[in-house]
Short mmCIF file of C-alpha atoms and ligand atoms in Angstrom, two decimals:
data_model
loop_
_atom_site.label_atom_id
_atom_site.label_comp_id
_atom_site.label_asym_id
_atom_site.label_seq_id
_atom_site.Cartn_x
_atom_site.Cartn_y
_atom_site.Cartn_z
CA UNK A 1 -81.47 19.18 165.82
CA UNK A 2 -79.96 21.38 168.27
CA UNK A 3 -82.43 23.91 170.21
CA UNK A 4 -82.53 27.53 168.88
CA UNK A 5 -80.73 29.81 170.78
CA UNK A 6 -83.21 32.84 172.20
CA UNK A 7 -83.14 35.47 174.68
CA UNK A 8 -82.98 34.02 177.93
CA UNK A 9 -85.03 36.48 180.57
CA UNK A 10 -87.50 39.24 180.30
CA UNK A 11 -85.07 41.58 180.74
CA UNK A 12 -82.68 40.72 178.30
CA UNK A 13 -85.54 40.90 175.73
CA UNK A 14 -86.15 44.29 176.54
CA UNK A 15 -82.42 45.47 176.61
CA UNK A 16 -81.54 43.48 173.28
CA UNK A 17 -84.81 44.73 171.45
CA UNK A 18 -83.68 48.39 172.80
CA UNK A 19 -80.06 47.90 171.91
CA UNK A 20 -80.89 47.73 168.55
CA UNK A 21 -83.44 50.61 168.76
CA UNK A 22 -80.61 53.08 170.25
CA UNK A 23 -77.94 53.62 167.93
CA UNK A 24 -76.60 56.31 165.29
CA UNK A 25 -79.71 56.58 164.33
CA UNK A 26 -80.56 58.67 167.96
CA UNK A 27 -77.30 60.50 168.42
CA UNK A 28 -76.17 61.03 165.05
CA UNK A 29 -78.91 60.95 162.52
CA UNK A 30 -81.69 62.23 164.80
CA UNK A 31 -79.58 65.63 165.53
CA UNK A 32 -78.62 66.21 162.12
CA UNK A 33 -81.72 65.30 160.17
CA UNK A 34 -83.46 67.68 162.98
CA UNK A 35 -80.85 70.44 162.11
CA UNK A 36 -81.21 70.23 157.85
CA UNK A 37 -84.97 69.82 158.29
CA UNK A 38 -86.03 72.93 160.36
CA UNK A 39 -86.15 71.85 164.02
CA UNK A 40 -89.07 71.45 166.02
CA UNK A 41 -91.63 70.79 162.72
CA UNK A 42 -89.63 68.01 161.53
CA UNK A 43 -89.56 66.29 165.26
CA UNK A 44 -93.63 66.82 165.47
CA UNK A 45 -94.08 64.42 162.01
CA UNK A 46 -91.43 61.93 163.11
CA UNK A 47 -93.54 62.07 166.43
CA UNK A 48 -96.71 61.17 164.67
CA UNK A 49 -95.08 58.64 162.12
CA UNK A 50 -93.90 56.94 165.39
CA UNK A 51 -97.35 56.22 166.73
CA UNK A 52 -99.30 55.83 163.79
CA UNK A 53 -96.92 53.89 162.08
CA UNK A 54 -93.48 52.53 164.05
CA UNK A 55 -94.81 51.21 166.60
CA UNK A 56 -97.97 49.59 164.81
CA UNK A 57 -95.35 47.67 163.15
CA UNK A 58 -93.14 47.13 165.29
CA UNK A 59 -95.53 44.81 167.15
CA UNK A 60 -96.65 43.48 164.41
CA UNK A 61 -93.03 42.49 163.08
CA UNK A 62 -92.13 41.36 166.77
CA UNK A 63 -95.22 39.11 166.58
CA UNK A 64 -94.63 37.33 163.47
CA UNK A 65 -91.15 36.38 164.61
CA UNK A 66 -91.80 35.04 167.54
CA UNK A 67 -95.43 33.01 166.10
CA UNK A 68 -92.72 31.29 163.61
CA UNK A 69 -89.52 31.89 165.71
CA UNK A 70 -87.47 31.65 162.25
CA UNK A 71 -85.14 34.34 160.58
CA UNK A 72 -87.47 36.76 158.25
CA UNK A 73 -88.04 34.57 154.90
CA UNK A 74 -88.41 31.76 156.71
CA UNK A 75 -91.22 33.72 158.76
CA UNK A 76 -93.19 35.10 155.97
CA UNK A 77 -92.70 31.18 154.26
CA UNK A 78 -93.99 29.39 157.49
CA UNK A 79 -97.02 32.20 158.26
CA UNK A 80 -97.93 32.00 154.40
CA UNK A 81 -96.90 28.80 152.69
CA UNK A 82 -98.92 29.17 149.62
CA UNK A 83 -98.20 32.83 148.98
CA UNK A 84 -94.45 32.71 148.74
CA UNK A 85 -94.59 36.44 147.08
CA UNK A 86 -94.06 37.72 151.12
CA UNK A 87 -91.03 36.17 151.32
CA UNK A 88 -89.92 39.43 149.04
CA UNK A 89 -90.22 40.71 152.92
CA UNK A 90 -87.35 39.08 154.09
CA UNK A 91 -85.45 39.23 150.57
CA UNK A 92 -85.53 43.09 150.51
CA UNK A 93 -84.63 43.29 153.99
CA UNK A 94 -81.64 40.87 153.59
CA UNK A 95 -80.39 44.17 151.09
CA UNK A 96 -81.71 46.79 153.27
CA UNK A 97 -79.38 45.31 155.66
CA UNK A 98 -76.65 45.29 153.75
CA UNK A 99 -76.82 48.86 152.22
CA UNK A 100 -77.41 50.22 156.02
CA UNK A 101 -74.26 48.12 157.29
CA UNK A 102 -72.05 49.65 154.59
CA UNK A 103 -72.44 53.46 155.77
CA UNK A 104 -73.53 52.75 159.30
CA UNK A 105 -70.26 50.72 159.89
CA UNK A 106 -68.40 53.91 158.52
CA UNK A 107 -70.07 56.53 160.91
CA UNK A 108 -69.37 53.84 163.90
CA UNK A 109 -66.29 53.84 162.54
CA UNK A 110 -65.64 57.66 162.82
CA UNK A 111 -66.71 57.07 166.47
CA UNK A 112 -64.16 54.60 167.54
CA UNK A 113 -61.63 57.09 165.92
CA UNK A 114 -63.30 59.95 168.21
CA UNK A 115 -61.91 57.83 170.78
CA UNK A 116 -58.45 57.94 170.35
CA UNK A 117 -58.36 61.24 169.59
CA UNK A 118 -60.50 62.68 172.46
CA UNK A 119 -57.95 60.14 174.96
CA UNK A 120 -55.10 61.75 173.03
CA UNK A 121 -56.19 65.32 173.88
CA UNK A 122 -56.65 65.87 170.12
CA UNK A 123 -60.34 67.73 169.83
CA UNK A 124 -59.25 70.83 171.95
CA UNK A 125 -61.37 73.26 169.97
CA UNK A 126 -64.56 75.36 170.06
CA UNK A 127 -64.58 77.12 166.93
CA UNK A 128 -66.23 75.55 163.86
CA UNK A 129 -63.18 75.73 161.74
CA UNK A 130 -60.91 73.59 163.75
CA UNK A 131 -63.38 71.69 164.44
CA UNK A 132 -64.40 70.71 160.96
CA UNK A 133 -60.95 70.16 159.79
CA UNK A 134 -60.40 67.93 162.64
CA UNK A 135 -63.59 65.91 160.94
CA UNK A 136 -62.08 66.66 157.60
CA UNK A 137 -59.27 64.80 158.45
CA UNK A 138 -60.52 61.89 158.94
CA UNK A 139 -63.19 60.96 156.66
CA UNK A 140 -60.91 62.15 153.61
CA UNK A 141 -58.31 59.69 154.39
CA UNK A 142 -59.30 56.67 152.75
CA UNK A 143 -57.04 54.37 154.27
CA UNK A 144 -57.75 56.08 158.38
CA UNK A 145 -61.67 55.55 156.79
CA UNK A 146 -61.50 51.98 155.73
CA UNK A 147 -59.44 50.27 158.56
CA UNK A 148 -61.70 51.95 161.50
CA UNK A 149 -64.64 50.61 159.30
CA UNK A 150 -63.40 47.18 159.36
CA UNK A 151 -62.33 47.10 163.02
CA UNK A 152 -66.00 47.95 163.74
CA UNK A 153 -66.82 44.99 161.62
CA UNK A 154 -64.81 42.70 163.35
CA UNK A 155 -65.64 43.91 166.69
CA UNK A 156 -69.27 43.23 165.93
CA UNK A 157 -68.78 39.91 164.23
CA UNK A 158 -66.95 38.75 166.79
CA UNK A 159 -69.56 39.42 169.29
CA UNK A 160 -72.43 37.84 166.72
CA UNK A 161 -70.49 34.78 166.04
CA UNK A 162 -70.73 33.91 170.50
CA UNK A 163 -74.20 33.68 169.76
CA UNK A 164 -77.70 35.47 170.39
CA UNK A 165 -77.78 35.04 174.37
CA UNK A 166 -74.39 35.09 175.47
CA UNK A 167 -73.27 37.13 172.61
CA UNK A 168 -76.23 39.90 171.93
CA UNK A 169 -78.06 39.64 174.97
CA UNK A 170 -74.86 39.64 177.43
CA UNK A 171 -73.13 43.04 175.85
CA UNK A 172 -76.45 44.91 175.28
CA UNK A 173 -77.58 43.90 179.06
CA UNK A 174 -74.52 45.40 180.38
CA UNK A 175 -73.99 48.25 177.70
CA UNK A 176 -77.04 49.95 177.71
CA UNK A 177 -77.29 51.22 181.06
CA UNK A 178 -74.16 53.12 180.97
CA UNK A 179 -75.53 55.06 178.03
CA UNK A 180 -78.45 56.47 179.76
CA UNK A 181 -76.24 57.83 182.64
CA UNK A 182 -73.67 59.45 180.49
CA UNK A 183 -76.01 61.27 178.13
CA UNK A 184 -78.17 62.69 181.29
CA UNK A 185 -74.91 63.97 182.84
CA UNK A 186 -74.22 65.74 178.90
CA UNK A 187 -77.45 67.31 179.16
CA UNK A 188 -76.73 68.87 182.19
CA UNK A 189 -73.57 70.80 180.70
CA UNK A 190 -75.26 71.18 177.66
CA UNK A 191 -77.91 73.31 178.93
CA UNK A 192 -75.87 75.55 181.11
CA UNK A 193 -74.05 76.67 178.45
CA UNK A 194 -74.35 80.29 177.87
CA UNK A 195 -77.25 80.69 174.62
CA UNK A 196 -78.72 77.27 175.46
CA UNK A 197 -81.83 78.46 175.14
CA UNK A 198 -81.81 79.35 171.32
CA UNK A 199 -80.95 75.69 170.86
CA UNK A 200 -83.73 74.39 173.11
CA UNK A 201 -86.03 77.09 171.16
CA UNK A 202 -84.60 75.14 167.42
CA UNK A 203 -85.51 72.05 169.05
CA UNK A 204 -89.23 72.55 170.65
CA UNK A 205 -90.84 75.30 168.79
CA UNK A 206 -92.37 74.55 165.10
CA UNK A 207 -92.30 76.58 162.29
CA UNK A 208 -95.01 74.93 160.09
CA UNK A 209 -93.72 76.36 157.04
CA UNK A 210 -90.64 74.34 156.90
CA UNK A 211 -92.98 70.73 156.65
CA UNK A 212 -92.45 69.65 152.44
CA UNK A 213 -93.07 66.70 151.53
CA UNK A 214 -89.61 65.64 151.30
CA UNK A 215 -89.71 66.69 155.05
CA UNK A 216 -92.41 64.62 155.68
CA UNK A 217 -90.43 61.76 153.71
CA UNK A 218 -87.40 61.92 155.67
CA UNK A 219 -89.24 61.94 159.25
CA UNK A 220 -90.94 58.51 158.23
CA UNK A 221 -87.78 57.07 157.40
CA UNK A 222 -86.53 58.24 160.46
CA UNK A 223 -89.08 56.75 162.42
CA UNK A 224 -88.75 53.39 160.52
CA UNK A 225 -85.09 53.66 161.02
CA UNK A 226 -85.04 54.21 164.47
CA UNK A 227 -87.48 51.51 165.53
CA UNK A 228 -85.10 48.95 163.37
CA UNK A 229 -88.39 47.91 161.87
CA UNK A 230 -89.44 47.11 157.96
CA UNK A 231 -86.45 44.94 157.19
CA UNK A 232 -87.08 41.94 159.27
CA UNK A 233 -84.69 43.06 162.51
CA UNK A 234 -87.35 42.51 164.33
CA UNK A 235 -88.71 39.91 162.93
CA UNK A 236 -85.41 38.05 163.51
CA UNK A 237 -85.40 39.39 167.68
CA UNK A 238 -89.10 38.70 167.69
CA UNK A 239 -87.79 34.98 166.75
CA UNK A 240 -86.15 35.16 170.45
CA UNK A 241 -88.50 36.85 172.11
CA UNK A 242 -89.91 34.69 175.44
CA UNK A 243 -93.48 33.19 174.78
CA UNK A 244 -94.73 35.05 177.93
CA UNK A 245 -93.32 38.59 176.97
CA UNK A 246 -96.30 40.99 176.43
CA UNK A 247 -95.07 42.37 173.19
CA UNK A 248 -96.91 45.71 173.30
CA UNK A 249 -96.05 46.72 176.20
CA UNK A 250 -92.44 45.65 175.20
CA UNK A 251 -92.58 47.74 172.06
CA UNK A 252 -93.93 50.58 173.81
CA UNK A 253 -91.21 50.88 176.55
CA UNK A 254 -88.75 50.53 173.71
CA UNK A 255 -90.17 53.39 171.84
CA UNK A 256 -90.39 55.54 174.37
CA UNK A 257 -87.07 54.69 175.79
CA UNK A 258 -85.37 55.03 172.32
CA UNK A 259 -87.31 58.49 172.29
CA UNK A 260 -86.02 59.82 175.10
CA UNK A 261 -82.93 58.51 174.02
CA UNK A 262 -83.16 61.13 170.93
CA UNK A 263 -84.90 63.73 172.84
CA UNK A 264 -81.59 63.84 174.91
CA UNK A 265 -78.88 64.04 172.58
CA UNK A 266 -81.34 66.71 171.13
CA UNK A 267 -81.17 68.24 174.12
CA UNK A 268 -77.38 67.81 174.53
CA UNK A 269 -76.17 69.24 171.27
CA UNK A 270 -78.54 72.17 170.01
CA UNK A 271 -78.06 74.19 172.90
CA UNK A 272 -74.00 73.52 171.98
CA UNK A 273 -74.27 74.44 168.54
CA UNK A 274 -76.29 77.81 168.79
CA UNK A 275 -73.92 78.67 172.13
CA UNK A 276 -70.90 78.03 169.85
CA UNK A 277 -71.80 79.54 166.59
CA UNK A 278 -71.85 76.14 164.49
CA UNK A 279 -74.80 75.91 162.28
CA UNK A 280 -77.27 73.58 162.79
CA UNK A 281 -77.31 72.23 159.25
CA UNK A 282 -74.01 70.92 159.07
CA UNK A 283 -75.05 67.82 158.11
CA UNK A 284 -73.98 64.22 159.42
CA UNK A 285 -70.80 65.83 160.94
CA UNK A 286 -72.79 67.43 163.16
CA UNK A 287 -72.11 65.41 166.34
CA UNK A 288 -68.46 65.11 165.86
CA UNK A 289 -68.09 68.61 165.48
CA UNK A 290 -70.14 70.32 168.26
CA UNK A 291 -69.44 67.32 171.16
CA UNK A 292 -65.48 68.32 171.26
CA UNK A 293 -66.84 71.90 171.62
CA UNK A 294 -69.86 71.09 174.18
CA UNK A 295 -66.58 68.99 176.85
CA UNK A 296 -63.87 71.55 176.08
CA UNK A 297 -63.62 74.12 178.56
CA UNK A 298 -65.22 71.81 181.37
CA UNK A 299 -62.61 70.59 183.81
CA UNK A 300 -62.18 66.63 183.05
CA UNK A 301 -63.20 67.81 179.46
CA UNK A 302 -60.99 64.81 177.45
CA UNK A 303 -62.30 62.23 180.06
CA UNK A 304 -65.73 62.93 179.54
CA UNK A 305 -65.86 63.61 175.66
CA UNK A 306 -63.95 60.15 175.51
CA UNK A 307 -66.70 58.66 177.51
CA UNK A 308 -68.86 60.37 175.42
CA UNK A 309 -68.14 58.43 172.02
CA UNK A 310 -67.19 55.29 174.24
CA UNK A 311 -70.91 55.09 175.20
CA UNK A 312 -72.04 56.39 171.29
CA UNK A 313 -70.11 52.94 169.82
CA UNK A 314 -71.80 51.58 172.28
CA UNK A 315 -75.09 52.09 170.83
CA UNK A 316 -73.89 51.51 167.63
CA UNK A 317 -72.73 48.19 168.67
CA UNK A 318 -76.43 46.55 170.12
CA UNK A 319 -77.94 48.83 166.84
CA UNK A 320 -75.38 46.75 164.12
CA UNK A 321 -75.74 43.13 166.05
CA UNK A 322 -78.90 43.48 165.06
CA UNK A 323 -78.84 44.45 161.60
CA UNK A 324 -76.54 41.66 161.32
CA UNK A 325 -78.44 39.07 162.88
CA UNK A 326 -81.04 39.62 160.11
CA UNK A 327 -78.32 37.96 157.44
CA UNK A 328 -76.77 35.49 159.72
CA UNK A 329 -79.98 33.94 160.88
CA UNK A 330 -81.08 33.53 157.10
CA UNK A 331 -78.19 32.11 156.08
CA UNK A 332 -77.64 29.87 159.09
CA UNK A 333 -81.08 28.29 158.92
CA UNK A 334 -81.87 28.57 155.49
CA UNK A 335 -78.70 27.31 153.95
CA UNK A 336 -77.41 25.25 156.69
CA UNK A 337 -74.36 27.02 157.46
CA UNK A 338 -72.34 26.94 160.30
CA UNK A 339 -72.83 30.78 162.56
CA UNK A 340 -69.25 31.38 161.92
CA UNK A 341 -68.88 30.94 158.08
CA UNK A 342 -72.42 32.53 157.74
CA UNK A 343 -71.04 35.76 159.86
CA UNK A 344 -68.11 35.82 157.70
CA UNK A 345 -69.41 35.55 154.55
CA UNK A 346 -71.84 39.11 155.69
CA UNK A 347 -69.29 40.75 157.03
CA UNK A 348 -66.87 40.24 153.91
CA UNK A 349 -70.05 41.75 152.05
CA UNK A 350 -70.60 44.64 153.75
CA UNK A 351 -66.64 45.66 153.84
CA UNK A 352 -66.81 45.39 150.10
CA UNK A 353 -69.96 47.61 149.89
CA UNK A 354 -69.14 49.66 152.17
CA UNK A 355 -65.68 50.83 150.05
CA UNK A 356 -67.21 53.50 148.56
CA UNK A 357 -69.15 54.37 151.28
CA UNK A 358 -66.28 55.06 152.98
CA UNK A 359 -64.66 57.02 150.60
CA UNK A 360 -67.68 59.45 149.94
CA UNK A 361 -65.74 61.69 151.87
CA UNK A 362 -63.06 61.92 149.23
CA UNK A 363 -62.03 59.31 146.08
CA UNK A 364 -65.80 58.77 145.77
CA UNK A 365 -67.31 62.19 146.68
CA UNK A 366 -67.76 63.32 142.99
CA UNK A 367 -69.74 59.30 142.07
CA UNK A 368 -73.02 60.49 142.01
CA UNK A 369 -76.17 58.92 140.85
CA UNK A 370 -79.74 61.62 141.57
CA UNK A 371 -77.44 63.62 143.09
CA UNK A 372 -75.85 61.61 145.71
CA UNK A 373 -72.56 60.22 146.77
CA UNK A 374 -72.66 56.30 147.68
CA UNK A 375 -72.95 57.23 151.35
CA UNK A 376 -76.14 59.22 150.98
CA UNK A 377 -77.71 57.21 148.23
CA UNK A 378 -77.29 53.63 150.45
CA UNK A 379 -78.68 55.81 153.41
CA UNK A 380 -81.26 56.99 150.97
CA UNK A 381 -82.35 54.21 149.39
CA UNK A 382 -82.89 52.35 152.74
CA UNK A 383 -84.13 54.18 154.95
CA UNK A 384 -86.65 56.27 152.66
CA UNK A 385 -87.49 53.78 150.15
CA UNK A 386 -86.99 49.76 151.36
CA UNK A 387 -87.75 50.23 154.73
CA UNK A 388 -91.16 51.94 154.39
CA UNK A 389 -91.51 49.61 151.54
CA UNK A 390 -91.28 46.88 153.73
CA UNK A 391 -93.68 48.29 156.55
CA UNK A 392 -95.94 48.83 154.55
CA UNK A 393 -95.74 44.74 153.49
CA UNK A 394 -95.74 43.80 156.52
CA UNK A 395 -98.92 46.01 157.75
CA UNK A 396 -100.43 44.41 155.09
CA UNK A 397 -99.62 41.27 156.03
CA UNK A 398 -100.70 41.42 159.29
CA UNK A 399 -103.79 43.32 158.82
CA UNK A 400 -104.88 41.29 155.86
CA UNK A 401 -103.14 37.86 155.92
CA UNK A 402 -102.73 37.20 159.10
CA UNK A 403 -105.81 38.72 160.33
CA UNK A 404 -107.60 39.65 163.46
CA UNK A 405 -108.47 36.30 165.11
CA UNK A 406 -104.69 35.48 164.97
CA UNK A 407 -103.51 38.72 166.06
CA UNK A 408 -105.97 38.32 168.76
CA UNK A 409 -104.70 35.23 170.16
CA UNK A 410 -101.00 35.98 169.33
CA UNK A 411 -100.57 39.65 171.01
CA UNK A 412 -102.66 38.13 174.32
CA UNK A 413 -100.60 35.40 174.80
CA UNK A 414 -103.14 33.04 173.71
CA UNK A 415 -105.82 35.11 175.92
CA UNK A 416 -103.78 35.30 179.21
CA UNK A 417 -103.17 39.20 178.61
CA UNK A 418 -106.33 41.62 178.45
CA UNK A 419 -105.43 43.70 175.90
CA UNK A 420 -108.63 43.27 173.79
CA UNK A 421 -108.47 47.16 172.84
CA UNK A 422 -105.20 47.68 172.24
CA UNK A 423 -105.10 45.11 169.97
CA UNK A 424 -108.09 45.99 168.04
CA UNK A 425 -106.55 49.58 167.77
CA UNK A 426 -103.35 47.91 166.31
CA UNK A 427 -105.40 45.95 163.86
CA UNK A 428 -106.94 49.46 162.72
CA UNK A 429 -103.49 50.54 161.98
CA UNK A 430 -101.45 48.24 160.54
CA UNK A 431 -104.94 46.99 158.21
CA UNK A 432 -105.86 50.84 157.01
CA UNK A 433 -103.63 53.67 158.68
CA UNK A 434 -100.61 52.62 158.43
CA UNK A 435 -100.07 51.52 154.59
CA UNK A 436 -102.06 54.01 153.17
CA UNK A 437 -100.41 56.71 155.33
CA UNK A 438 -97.10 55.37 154.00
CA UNK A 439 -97.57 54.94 150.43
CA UNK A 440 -98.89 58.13 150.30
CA UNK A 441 -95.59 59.98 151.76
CA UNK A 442 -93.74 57.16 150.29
CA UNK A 443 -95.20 58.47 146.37
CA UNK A 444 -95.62 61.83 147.01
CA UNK A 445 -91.72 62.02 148.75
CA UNK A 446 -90.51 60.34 145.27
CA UNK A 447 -92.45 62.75 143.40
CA UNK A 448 -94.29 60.19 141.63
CA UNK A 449 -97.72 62.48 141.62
N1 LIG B 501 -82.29 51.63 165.02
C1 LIG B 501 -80.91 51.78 164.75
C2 LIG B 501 -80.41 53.18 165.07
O1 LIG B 501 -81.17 54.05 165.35
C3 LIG B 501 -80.55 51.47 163.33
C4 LIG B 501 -81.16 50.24 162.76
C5 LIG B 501 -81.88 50.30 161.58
C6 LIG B 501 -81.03 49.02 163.41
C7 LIG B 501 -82.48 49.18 161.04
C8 LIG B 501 -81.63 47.89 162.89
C9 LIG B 501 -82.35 47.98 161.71
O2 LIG B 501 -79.26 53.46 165.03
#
């Protein structure tokens, strides 16, 4: 058998694992969720759900990939052979990934189109009407919708199909870089626009009274979302990781990285939208309408707004590889297939999915099932219900299953890292914190009690 491909240096670990971590998720989602769920309150609970449960996880998924170095069934079937009940792990991550692919794909989508029409000189604007029917445009157009979906789709698949080092690891290693640069520089003009201040105020100072439980919901799946954790992602990098990697510390860079990644788009749009007049509840169009605004009157305005969504699809690009790793790597090594026909066979899945997604903005707007359009109910159904679902299963697992001798030996590279405490704090979290803390939310955010 041919040797499993696998991240080939320390540093590529740490740029993949981030590359999936930065996405949408930090300069789309994080903005607007923090705009419709009252600012600074909503950023202080996906703050704590981070520690007390993300990154708990996050080790502990990183961990059992690389103990079994297999794609996510496979993991759970190796690490428990007689209890194949965990495989339902890997299984509802397989369809986590799927349901996030089909509206993720679509937003990445709208971002490649943001960059032909920023080049073009066609997001002049700084009012809120212009700039929402310039975003109106687009999404309601089914056919402008669809084809920038499935260019994103084959732009992705073709990079999965070269393989997980010179595929993943080469574009994320020379992507992700860029991205810090461009959205310090943003920043910057951001917060010297005239009225930044109110935004900064939106974004750092909690009114208590807006935390509901729904709130508290949506921050969790945020912080599940962002980490890429509680579908087997990363599981599946974990299976690449490099035996000597120290995969706390490795998490904890990545979390704090992929924080400040959020912190800074934060940073770079509320000030825009309160000095502009747009409100900040607009909802996922947020981004696409206040960034035109933010570049506009700056001189080199077009070149930088272009560069602007350049470096967004590039996040979106290391974020998707890895979501579709999680399919290909199952499919590949538990069915045999070749990478190419097992890349093709996801994609084709996700473009036929993600059909209504993309048409939420128009032929599908009015399809609604608990009171959401396909876009928001595969959003809503994986981030807020399989992905906790899944931490919590695999906090379990680790906390119960696996257990502390094994976690022991596994997080200290077999006792060549002193990390005694850490790890017994981990243990803590992922055995009690962690799943109670999330079934609670999880129950109480579905109004079950
Ligand atoms: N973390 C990615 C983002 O923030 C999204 C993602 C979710 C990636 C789940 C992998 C798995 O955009």
């Amino acid at each position: 058998m041919s040797q499993r491909d696998a991240f080939t240096s320390t540093f590529g670990v740490l740029v993949a694992t981030l590359g999936s971590a930065v996405g949408l998720g930090n300069i789309w989602k994080f903005p607007y969720l923090t705009g419709t769920n009252g600012g600074a309150g909503f950023l202080l609970v996906y703050l704590l759900a981070t520690l007390l449960v993300g990154l708990p996880v996050m080790i502990a998924e990183i961990m059992l990939g690389r103990t079994a170095r297999a794609n996510a069934v496979s993991t759970l079937a190796q690490l428990a052979p007689r209890q194949p009940l965990w495989q339902s792990i890997g299984y509802m991550g397989l369809l986590a990934a799927v349901l996030i692919l089909a509206f993720y794909t679509e937003v990445a989508g709208w971002v490649f189109a943001y960059i032909v029409k920023a080049l073009r000189g066609q997001l002049q604007f700084t009012d809120p009407h212009s700039a929402a029917a310039a975003f109106g445009a687009l999404v309601g157009s089914p056919w402008q919708a669809l084809l920038w979906q499935w260019l994103v789709l084959a732009f992705t698949g073709g990079i999965i199909m070269l393989g997980v080092s010179k595929g993943i690891e080469a574009v994320t290693k020379r992507l992700m870089p860029l991205l810090f640069l461009l959205l310090f520089l943003l920043c910057v003009r951001s917060l010297t626009l005239p009225g930044a201040m109110a935004g900064l105020a939106f974004l750092l100072q909690p009114d208590f009274g807006k935390i509901t439980t729904s709130v508290v919901l949506t921050a969790l799946g945020l912080a599940f979302f962002k980490l890429s954790i509680g579908m087997g992602t990363m599981i599946t990098y974990g299976s690449y990781f490099r035996d000597e990697q120290n995969i706390p510390a490795t998490a904890l860079r990545v979390m704090l990285a992929d924080l400040s990644v959020s912190l800074l788009a934060g940073v770079a749009i509320f000030p825009a939208v309160f000095a502009f007049g747009f409100a900040p509840s607009a909802g996922p169009s947020l981004v696409f309408m206040t960034i035109p605004a933010v570049f506009y009157s700056m001189p080199g305005g077009s070149l930088f707004m272009t560069l602007f969504f350049v470096l967004t699809a590039i996040a979106a690009t290391g974020a998707i590889l890895s979501i579709l790793e999680v399919p290909v790597a199952m499919l590949t090594e538990r069915l045999g297939w070749h990478r190419r026909k097992a890349t093709l066979v996801t994609l084709f899945t996700i473009a036929l999915l993600g059909v209504p997604a993309a048409l939420s903005h128009g032929v599908t707007a009015g399809w609604k099932l608990f009171g959401l359009n396909p876009f928001e109910l595969f959003d809503f159904i994986s981030s807020n219900i399989l992905l906790p679902l899944g931490g919590i299963l695999i906090a379990l697992f680790a906390g119960w299953v696996y257990g502390l001798p094994k976690l022991r030996d596994a997080l200290s590279n077999h006792g060549q890292l002193q990390n005694t405490r850490i790890i017994g704090l981990l243990y803590l979290l992922t055995r009690y914190v962690a799943p109670l803390l999330v079934a609670v939310i999880l129950l109480k955010g579905l109004n079950v009690f």
